[in-house]
PDB file of C-alpha atoms and ligand atoms in Angstrom:
ATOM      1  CA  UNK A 203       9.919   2.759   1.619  1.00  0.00           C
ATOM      2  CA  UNK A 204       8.802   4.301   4.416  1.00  0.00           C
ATOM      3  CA  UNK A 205       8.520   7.667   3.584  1.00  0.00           C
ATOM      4  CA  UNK A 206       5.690  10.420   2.513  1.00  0.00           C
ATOM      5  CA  UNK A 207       5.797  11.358  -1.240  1.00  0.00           C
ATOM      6  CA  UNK A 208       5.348  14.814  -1.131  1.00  0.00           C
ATOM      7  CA  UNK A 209       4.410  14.688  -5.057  1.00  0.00           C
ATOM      8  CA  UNK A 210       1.188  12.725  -4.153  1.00  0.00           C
ATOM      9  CA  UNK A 211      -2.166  14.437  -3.871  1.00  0.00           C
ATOM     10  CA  UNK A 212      -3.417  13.387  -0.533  1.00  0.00           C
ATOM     11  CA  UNK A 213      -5.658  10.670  -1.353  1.00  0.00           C
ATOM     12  CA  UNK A 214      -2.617   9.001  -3.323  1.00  0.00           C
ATOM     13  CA  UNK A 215      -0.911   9.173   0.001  1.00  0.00           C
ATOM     14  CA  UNK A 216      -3.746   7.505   1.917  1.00  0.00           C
ATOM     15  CA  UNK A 217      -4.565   4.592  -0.560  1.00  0.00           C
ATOM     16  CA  UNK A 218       0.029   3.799  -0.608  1.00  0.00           C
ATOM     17  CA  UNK A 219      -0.232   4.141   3.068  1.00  0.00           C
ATOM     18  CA  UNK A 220      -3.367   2.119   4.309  1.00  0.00           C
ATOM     19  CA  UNK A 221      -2.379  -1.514   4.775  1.00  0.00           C
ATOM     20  CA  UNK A 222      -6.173  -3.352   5.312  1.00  0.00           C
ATOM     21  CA  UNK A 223      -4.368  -6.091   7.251  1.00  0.00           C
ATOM     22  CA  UNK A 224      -3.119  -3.874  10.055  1.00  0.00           C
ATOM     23  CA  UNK A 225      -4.894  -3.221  12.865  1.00  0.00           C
ATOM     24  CA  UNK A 226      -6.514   0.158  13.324  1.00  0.00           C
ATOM     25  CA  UNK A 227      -4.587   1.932  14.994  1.00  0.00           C
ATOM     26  CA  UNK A 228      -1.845   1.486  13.063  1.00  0.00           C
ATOM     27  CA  UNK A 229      -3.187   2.605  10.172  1.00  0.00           C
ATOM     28  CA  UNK A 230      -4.366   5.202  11.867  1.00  0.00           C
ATOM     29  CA  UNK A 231      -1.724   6.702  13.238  1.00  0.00           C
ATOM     30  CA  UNK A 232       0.602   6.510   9.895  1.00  0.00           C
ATOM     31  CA  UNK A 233      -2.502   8.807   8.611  1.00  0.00           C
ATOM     32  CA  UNK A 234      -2.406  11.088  11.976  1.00  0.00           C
ATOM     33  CA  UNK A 235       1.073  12.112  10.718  1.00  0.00           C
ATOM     34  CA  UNK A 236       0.561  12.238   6.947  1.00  0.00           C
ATOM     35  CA  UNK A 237      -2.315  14.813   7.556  1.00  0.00           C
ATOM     36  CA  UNK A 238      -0.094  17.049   9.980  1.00  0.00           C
ATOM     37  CA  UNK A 239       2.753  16.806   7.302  1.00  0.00           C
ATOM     38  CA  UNK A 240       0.317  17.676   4.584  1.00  0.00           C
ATOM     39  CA  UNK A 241      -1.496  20.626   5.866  1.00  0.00           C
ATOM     40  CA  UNK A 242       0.363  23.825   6.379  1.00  0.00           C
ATOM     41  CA  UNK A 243       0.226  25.030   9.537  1.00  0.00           C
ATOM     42  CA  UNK A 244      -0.959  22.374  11.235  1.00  0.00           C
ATOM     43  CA  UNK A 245      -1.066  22.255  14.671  1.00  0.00           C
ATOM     44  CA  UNK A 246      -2.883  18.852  15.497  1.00  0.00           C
ATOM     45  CA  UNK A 247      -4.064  16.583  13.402  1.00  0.00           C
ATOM     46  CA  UNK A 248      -5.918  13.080  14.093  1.00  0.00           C
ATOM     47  CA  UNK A 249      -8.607  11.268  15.149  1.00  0.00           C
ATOM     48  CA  UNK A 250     -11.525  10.875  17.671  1.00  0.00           C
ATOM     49  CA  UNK A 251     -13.356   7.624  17.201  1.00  0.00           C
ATOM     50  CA  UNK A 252     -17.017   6.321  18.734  1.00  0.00           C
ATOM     51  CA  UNK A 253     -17.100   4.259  21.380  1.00  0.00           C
ATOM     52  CA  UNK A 254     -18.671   1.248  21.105  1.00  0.00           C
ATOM     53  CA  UNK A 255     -22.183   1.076  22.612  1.00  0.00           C
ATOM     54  CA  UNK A 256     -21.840   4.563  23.695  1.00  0.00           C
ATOM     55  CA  UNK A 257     -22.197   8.084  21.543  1.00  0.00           C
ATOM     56  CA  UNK A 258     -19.032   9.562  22.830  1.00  0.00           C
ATOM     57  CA  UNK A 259     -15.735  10.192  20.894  1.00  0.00           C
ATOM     58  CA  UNK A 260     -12.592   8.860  22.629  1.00  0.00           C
ATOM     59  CA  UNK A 261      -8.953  10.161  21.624  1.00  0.00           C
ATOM     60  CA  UNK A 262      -7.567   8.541  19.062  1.00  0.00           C
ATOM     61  CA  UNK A 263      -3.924   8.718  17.439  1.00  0.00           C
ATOM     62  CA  UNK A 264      -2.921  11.686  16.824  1.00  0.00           C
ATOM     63  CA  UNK A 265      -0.084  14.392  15.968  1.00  0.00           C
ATOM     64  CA  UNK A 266       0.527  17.777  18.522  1.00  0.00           C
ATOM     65  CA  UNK A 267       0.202  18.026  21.742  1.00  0.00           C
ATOM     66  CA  UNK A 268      -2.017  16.363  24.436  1.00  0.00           C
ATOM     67  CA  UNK A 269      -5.597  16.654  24.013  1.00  0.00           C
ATOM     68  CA  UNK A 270      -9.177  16.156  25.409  1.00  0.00           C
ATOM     69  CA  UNK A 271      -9.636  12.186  25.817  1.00  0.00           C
ATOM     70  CA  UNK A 272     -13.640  12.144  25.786  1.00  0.00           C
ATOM     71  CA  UNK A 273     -15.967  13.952  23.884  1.00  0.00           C
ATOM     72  CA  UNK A 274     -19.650  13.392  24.066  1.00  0.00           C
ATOM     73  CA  UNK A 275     -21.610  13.428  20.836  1.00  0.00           C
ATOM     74  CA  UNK A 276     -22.962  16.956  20.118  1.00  0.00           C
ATOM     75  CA  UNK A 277     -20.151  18.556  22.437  1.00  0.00           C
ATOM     76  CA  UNK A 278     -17.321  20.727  20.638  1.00  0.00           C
ATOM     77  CA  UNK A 279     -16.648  20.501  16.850  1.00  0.00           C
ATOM     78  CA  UNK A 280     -15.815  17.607  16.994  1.00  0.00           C
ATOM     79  CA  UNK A 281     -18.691  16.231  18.971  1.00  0.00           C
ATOM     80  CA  UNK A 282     -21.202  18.165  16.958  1.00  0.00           C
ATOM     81  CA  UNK A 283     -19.887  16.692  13.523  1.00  0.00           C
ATOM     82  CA  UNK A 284     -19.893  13.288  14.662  1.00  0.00           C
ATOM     83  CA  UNK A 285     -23.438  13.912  15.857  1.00  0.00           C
ATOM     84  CA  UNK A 286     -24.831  15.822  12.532  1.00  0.00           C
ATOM     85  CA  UNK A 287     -22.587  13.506  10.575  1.00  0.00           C
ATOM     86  CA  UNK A 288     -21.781  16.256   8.153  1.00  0.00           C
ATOM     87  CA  UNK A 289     -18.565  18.111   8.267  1.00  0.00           C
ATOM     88  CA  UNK A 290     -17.452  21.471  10.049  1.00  0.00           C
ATOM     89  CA  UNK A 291     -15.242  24.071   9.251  1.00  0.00           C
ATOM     90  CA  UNK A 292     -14.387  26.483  11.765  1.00  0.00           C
ATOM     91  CA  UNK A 293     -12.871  29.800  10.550  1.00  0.00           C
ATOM     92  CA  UNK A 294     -12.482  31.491  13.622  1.00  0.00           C
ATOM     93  CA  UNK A 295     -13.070  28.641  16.553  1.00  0.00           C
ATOM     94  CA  UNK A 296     -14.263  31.930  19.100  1.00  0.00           C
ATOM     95  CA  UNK A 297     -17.085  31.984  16.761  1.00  0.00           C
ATOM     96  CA  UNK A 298     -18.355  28.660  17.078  1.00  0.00           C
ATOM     97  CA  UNK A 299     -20.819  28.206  20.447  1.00  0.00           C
ATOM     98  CA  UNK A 300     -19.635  25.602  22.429  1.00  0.00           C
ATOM     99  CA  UNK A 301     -16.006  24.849  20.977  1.00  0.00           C
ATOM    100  CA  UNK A 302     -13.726  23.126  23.152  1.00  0.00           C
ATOM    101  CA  UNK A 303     -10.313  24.118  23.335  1.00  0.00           C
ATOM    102  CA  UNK A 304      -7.521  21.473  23.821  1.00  0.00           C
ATOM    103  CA  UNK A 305      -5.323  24.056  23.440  1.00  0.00           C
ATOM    104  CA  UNK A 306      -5.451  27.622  23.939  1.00  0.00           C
ATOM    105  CA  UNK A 307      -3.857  28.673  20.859  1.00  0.00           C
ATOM    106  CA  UNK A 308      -6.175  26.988  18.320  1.00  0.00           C
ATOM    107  CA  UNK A 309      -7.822  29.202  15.673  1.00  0.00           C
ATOM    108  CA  UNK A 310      -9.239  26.728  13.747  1.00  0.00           C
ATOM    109  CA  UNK A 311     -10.625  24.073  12.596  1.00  0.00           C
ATOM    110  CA  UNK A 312     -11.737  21.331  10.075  1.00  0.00           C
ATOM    111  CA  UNK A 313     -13.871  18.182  11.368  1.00  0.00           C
ATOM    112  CA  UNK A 314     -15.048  15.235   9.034  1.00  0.00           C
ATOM    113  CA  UNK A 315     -16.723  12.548  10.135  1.00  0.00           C
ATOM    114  CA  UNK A 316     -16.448   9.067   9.321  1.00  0.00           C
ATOM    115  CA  UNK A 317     -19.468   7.158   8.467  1.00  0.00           C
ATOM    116  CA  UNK A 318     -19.726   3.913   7.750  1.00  0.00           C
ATOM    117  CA  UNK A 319     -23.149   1.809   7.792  1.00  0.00           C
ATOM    118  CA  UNK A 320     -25.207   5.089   8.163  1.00  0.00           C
ATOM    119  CA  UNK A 321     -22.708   5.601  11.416  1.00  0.00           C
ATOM    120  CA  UNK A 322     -20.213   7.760  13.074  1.00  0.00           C
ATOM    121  CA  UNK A 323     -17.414   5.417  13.347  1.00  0.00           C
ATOM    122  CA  UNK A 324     -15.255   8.212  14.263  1.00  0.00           C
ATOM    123  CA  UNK A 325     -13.593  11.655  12.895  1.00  0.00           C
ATOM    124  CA  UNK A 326     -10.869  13.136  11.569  1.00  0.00           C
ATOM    125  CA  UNK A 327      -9.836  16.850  13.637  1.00  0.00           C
ATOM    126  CA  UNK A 328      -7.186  18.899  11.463  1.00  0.00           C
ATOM    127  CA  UNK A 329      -6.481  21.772  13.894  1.00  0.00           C
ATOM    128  CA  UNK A 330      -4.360  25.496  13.062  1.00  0.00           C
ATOM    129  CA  UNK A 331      -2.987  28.198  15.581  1.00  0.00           C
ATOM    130  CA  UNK A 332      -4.062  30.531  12.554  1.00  0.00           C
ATOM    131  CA  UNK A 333      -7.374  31.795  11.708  1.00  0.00           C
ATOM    132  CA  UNK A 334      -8.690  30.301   8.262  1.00  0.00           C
ATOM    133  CA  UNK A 335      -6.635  28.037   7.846  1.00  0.00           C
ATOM    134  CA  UNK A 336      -8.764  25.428   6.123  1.00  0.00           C
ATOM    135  CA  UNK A 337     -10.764  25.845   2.672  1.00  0.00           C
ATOM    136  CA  UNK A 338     -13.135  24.003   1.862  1.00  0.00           C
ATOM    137  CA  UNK A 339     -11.433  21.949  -1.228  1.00  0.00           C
ATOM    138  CA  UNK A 340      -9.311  21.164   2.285  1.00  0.00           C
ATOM    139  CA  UNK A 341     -12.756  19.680   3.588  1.00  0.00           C
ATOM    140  CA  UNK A 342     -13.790  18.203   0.449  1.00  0.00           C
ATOM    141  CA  UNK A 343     -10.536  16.323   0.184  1.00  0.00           C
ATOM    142  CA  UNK A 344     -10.799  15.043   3.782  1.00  0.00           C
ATOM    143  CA  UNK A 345     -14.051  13.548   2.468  1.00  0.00           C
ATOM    144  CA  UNK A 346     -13.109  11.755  -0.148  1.00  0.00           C
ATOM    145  CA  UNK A 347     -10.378  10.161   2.139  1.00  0.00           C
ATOM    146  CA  UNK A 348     -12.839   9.622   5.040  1.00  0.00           C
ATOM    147  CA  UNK A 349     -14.861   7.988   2.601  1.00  0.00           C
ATOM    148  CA  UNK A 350     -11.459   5.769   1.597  1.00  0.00           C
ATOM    149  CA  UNK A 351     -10.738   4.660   5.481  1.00  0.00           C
ATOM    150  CA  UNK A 352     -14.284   3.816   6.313  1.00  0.00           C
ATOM    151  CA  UNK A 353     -13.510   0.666   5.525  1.00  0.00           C
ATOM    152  CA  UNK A 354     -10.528  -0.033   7.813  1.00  0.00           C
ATOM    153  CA  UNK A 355     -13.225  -0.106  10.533  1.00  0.00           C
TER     154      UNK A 355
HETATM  155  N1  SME B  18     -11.642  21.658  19.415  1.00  0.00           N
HETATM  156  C1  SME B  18     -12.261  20.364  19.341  1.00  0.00           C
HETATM  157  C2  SME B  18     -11.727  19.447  20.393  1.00  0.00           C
HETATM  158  C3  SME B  18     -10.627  18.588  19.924  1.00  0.00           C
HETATM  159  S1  SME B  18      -9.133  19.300  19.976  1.00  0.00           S
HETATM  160  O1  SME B  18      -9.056  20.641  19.533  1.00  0.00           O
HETATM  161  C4  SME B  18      -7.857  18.353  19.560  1.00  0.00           C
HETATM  162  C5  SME B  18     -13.759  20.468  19.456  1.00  0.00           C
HETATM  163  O2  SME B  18     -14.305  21.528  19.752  1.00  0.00           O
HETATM  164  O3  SME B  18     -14.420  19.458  19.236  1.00  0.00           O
END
């Protein structure tokens, strides 16, 4: 059944969603939409993964609108995450030095990276039009699934 269980925490969702012999980006992007469905008041949610011999985050799939296709490591949020390889939450994105705005109207922000081996494999940007709009049991349960999908790289 193709279909998100609303009555399932998130990580439930991920593990009944995740099929190990799909490619990627096909698990992926099942996951894009399961965190924008998730999260209220989501205005983009996805993922920017590593490039291969090359510390810079490419667009991955996503849900929202059109966004920034290359971000070096230690650039943005997103950029800085994947470079600390610890995760970021952004309560009011005007207040973090060096944010780069896809869109205009975002107010914040949640970024966890995804390490596998010791590396940034890639991460996983939850955006809001709202200030605030991510706690940090928000973060801690993007964790525990980032920790979950490290393996479908
Ligand atoms: N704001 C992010 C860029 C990604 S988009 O918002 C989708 C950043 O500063 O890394």
């Amino acid at each position: 059944k193709m279909e998100i269980d609303k009555s399932l925490t998130l990580i439930q969702s991920v593990k009944a969603l995740i099929d190990k012999e799909l490619p990627l980006v096909s698990n992926l992007a099942n996951l894009s939409r399961l965190f924008f469905e998730y999260f209220k008041n989501t205005s983009w949610a996805g993922f920017y993964l590593k490039k291969e011999n090359e510390d810079t985050l490419y667009l991955g799939p996503f849900q929202g609108p059109v966004a920034c296709t290359l971000i070096p490591f230690n650039k943005g949020v997103c950029g800085t995450s994947a470079f600390r390889k610890e995760s970021i939450l952004v309560e009011d994105v005007n207040k973090f030095k060096g944010h780069i705005a896809c869109s205009s109207l975002s107010r914040s922000e949640v970024v966890v990276p995804i390490i596998k081996n010791d590396i940034c494999v890639g991460v996983i940007d939850l955006d809001s039009n709202l200030y605030n709009n991510f706690s940090t049991k928000d973060k801690s349960e993007l964790e525990e699934v980032a920790n979950v999908i490290k393996d479908l790289f």
